[in-house]
GROMACS .gro file of C-alpha atoms in nm:
model
  203
    1MET     CA    1   1.024   1.905   1.306
    2ALA     CA    2   1.406   1.959   1.345
    3GLU     CA    3   1.490   1.617   1.217
    4MET     CA    4   1.258   1.671   0.910
    5LEU     CA    5   1.417   2.004   0.827
    6GLU     CA    6   1.769   1.843   0.857
    7THR     CA    7   1.680   1.544   0.643
    8ALA     CA    8   1.503   1.778   0.382
    9SER     CA    9   1.829   1.958   0.354
   10ILE     CA   10   2.023   1.638   0.301
   11LEU     CA   11   1.790   1.518   0.028
   12ARG     CA   12   1.806   1.858  -0.153
   13LEU     CA   13   2.183   1.933  -0.113
   14ALA     CA   14   2.370   1.605  -0.086
   15THR     CA   15   2.579   1.492  -0.385
   16SER     CA   16   2.749   1.164  -0.472
   17ASN     CA   17   3.055   1.314  -0.304
   18SER     CA   18   2.872   1.368   0.028
   19LEU     CA   19   2.914   1.160   0.340
   20ILE     CA   20   2.576   1.138   0.508
   21ILE     CA   21   2.531   1.030   0.876
   22ILE     CA   22   2.188   0.990   1.027
   23ASP     CA   23   2.105   0.879   1.382
   24GLU     CA   24   1.778   0.696   1.422
   25LEU     CA   25   1.642   0.748   1.078
   26GLY     CA   26   1.264   0.790   1.092
   27ARG     CA   27   1.223   0.882   1.468
   28GLY     CA   28   0.973   1.138   1.591
   29THR     CA   29   0.701   0.989   1.390
   30SER     CA   30   0.442   0.706   1.444
   31THR     CA   31   0.566   0.350   1.367
   32TYR     CA   32   0.411   0.324   1.006
   33ASP     CA   33   0.501   0.688   0.911
   34GLY     CA   34   0.850   0.647   1.045
   35PHE     CA   35   0.912   0.320   0.868
   36GLY     CA   36   0.766   0.461   0.543
   37LEU     CA   37   0.989   0.772   0.564
   38ALA     CA   38   1.290   0.575   0.663
   39TRP     CA   39   1.262   0.341   0.372
   40ALA     CA   40   1.196   0.619   0.130
   41ILE     CA   41   1.482   0.839   0.255
   42SER     CA   42   1.733   0.556   0.251
   43GLU     CA   43   1.624   0.422  -0.088
   44HIS     CA   44   1.649   0.779  -0.239
   45ILE     CA   45   2.001   0.822  -0.098
   46SER     CA   46   2.120   0.498  -0.210
   47THR     CA   47   1.969   0.496  -0.574
   48LYS     CA   48   1.928   0.869  -0.657
   49ILE     CA   49   2.198   1.065  -0.469
   50ASP     CA   50   2.440   0.770  -0.469
   51ALA     CA   51   2.631   0.904  -0.180
   52PHE     CA   52   2.809   0.703   0.100
   53CYS     CA   53   2.550   0.706   0.395
   54MET     CA   54   2.574   0.546   0.730
   55PHE     CA   55   2.251   0.547   0.950
   56ALA     CA   56   2.124   0.373   1.251
   57THR     CA   57   1.745   0.259   1.277
   58HIS     CA   58   1.537   0.076   1.511
   59PHE     CA   59   1.323  -0.053   1.216
   60HIS     CA   60   1.441  -0.426   1.175
   61GLU     CA   61   1.217  -0.445   0.856
   62LEU     CA   62   1.435  -0.174   0.694
   63THR     CA   63   1.716  -0.431   0.668
   64ALA     CA   64   1.530  -0.587   0.371
   65LEU     CA   65   1.624  -0.287   0.153
   66SER     CA   66   1.962  -0.470   0.109
   67GLU     CA   67   1.771  -0.736  -0.092
   68THR     CA   68   1.650  -0.486  -0.349
   69VAL     CA   69   1.947  -0.241  -0.356
   70PRO     CA   70   2.271  -0.409  -0.407
   71THR     CA   71   2.488  -0.111  -0.266
   72VAL     CA   72   2.310  -0.135   0.079
   73CYS     CA   73   2.482  -0.331   0.344
   74ASN     CA   74   2.358  -0.424   0.692
   75GLU     CA   75   2.586  -0.398   0.998
   76HIS     CA   76   2.529  -0.433   1.374
   77VAL     CA   77   2.708  -0.378   1.687
   78THR     CA   78   2.770  -0.698   1.901
   79ALA     CA   79   2.688  -0.745   2.263
   80LEU     CA   80   2.683  -1.011   2.523
   81THR     CA   81   2.398  -1.073   2.755
   82SER     CA   82   2.354  -1.279   3.062
   83ASP     CA   83   2.109  -1.296   3.339
   84ASP     CA   84   2.235  -0.986   3.505
   85THR     CA   85   2.460  -0.811   3.277
   86LEU     CA   86   2.467  -0.650   2.929
   87THR     CA   87   2.809  -0.596   2.777
   88LEU     CA   88   2.864  -0.390   2.465
   89LEU     CA   89   3.152  -0.519   2.267
   90TYR     CA   90   3.191  -0.205   2.047
   91LYS     CA   91   3.258  -0.433   1.741
   92VAL     CA   92   3.080  -0.389   1.430
   93ARG     CA   93   2.989  -0.706   1.242
   94PRO     CA   94   2.815  -0.774   0.907
   95GLY     CA   95   2.461  -0.862   0.900
   96VAL     CA   96   2.138  -0.791   1.081
   97CYS     CA   97   2.122  -0.781   1.465
   98ASP     CA   98   1.925  -1.090   1.555
   99GLN     CA   99   1.785  -0.939   1.886
  100SER     CA  100   1.680  -0.624   2.052
  101PHE     CA  101   1.799  -0.537   2.425
  102GLY     CA  102   1.522  -0.319   2.552
  103ILE     CA  103   1.363  -0.576   2.773
  104HIS     CA  104   1.691  -0.713   2.900
  105VAL     CA  105   1.791  -0.351   2.993
  106ALA     CA  106   1.452  -0.306   3.160
  107GLU     CA  107   1.538  -0.597   3.383
  108LEU     CA  108   1.873  -0.459   3.463
  109ALA     CA  109   1.706  -0.136   3.560
  110HIS     CA  110   1.489  -0.336   3.807
  111PHE     CA  111   1.156  -0.280   3.635
  112PRO     CA  112   0.893  -0.481   3.827
  113PRO     CA  113   0.884  -0.834   3.710
  114SER     CA  114   0.506  -0.811   3.605
  115VAL     CA  115   0.600  -0.524   3.385
  116VAL     CA  116   0.890  -0.704   3.224
  117GLU     CA  117   0.681  -1.022   3.166
  118PHE     CA  118   0.393  -0.814   3.009
  119ALA     CA  119   0.647  -0.655   2.787
  120ARG     CA  120   0.764  -0.991   2.663
  121GLN     CA  121   0.408  -1.097   2.584
  122LYS     CA  122   0.332  -0.787   2.389
  123ALA     CA  123   0.664  -0.812   2.192
  124ALA     CA  124   0.589  -1.152   2.100
  125GLU     CA  125   0.234  -1.065   1.995
  126LEU     CA  126   0.376  -0.788   1.782
  127GLU     CA  127   0.638  -1.012   1.613
  128GLY     CA  128   0.358  -1.249   1.533
  129HIS     CA  129   0.153  -0.959   1.387
  130SER     CA  130   0.446  -0.860   1.169
  131ALA     CA  131   0.518  -1.212   1.059
  132GLY     CA  132   0.151  -1.236   0.948
  133LYS     CA  133   0.175  -0.926   0.746
  134ARG     CA  134   0.499  -1.027   0.589
  135ALA     CA  135   0.339  -1.345   0.483
  136TRP     CA  136   0.048  -1.160   0.341
  137SER     CA  137   0.274  -0.930   0.148
  138GLY     CA  138   0.525  -1.200   0.033
  139GLU     CA  139   0.659  -1.227  -0.306
  140CYS     CA  140   0.409  -1.325  -0.597
  141ASP     CA  141   0.374  -1.277  -0.958
  142GLU     CA  142   0.244  -0.929  -1.088
  143PRO     CA  143  -0.135  -1.026  -1.132
  144GLU     CA  144  -0.132  -1.167  -0.785
  145ALA     CA  145   0.056  -0.853  -0.651
  146LYS     CA  146  -0.215  -0.634  -0.802
  147ARG     CA  147  -0.492  -0.833  -0.653
  148ARG     CA  148  -0.334  -0.829  -0.320
  149ARG     CA  149  -0.267  -0.448  -0.347
  150VAL     CA  150  -0.640  -0.396  -0.418
  151ILE     CA  151  -0.743  -0.616  -0.133
  152GLU     CA  152  -0.500  -0.433   0.097
  153GLU     CA  153  -0.647  -0.087   0.014
  154GLU     CA  154  -0.994  -0.220   0.059
  155GLY     CA  155  -0.888  -0.367   0.396
  156GLU     CA  156  -0.716  -0.040   0.508
  157GLN     CA  157  -1.038   0.148   0.412
  158ILE     CA  158  -1.253  -0.099   0.615
  159MET     CA  159  -1.025  -0.047   0.921
  160THR     CA  160  -1.032   0.328   0.874
  161ASP     CA  161  -1.411   0.334   0.865
  162PHE     CA  162  -1.427   0.110   1.164
  163LEU     CA  163  -1.213   0.348   1.365
  164SER     CA  164  -1.411   0.647   1.248
  165GLU     CA  165  -1.753   0.484   1.352
  166VAL     CA  166  -1.612   0.382   1.690
  167HIS     CA  167  -1.479   0.736   1.746
  168SER     CA  168  -1.820   0.883   1.662
  169LEU     CA  169  -2.001   0.647   1.906
  170PRO     CA  170  -2.175   0.866   2.175
  171VAL     CA  171  -2.018   0.657   2.452
  172GLY     CA  172  -2.077   0.941   2.710
  173SER     CA  173  -2.458   0.875   2.684
  174MET     CA  174  -2.448   0.510   2.649
  175SER     CA  175  -2.441   0.245   2.920
  176GLU     CA  176  -2.170  -0.013   2.943
  177GLN     CA  177  -2.394  -0.283   2.778
  178GLU     CA  178  -2.494  -0.052   2.499
  179SER     CA  179  -2.133   0.039   2.414
  180SER     CA  180  -2.042  -0.322   2.422
  181GLU     CA  181  -2.330  -0.418   2.185
  182ALA     CA  182  -2.257  -0.123   1.952
  183LEU     CA  183  -1.891  -0.222   1.937
  184SER     CA  184  -1.975  -0.581   1.871
  185LYS     CA  185  -2.192  -0.489   1.586
  186LEU     CA  186  -1.912  -0.273   1.439
  187CYS     CA  187  -1.673  -0.572   1.467
  188GLN     CA  188  -1.922  -0.811   1.304
  189LYS     CA  189  -1.962  -0.545   1.026
  190VAL     CA  190  -1.575  -0.547   0.951
  191LEU     CA  191  -1.559  -0.934   0.956
  192ALA     CA  192  -1.875  -0.957   0.722
  193HIS     CA  193  -1.654  -0.811   0.443
  194LYS     CA  194  -1.436  -1.124   0.454
  195ASN     CA  195  -1.129  -0.917   0.353
  196GLU     CA  196  -0.811  -1.123   0.334
  197TYR     CA  197  -0.597  -0.844   0.437
  198VAL     CA  198  -0.807  -0.764   0.747
  199SER     CA  199  -0.801  -1.132   0.840
  200ALA     CA  200  -0.416  -1.139   0.817
  201VAL     CA  201  -0.394  -0.830   1.045
  202LEU     CA  202  -0.637  -0.978   1.305
  203ALA     CA  203  -0.482  -1.311   1.288
   0.00000   0.00000   0.00000
């Protein structure tokens, strides 16, 4: 809440003569909420307030804002990694950082090897999921964009309904087999819609 109040003050009071510095824009929220807020805030500052702003973010997708707002510039801090070291060079370079160091730092902190390997697997899965969604939402002409937006809205509603139905299952009074069968039916119900957006998310 503190970050929200501080950001609200910035959006209300900042002028084109302000210097705005924000650390971890979008933190304290879920992934999608945080990304949505981070994008909206940074776009508002760069296009409406027109102030000089510097902020750090862990949302790599947010770097795409520079493609639509010419005054936005991406910078990153360089680092060198090896099998057993991570050296921060404290040098700022133009462009997007091409990697994250979280898993490497986990190794240096002597996380169990099984945890590190599983983290790599999940990171790869999430990157693949994001790539699928980017492919789904790629550039297209306006009629096609409208069609995709409709399908995306329908897909999100399908997934919302699915989660609601799963949540309402009386699992406490169901056997493991009954729960599995009920969940399987709900999954088949989702797939029966043959929604392109849902298919892209599940791919």
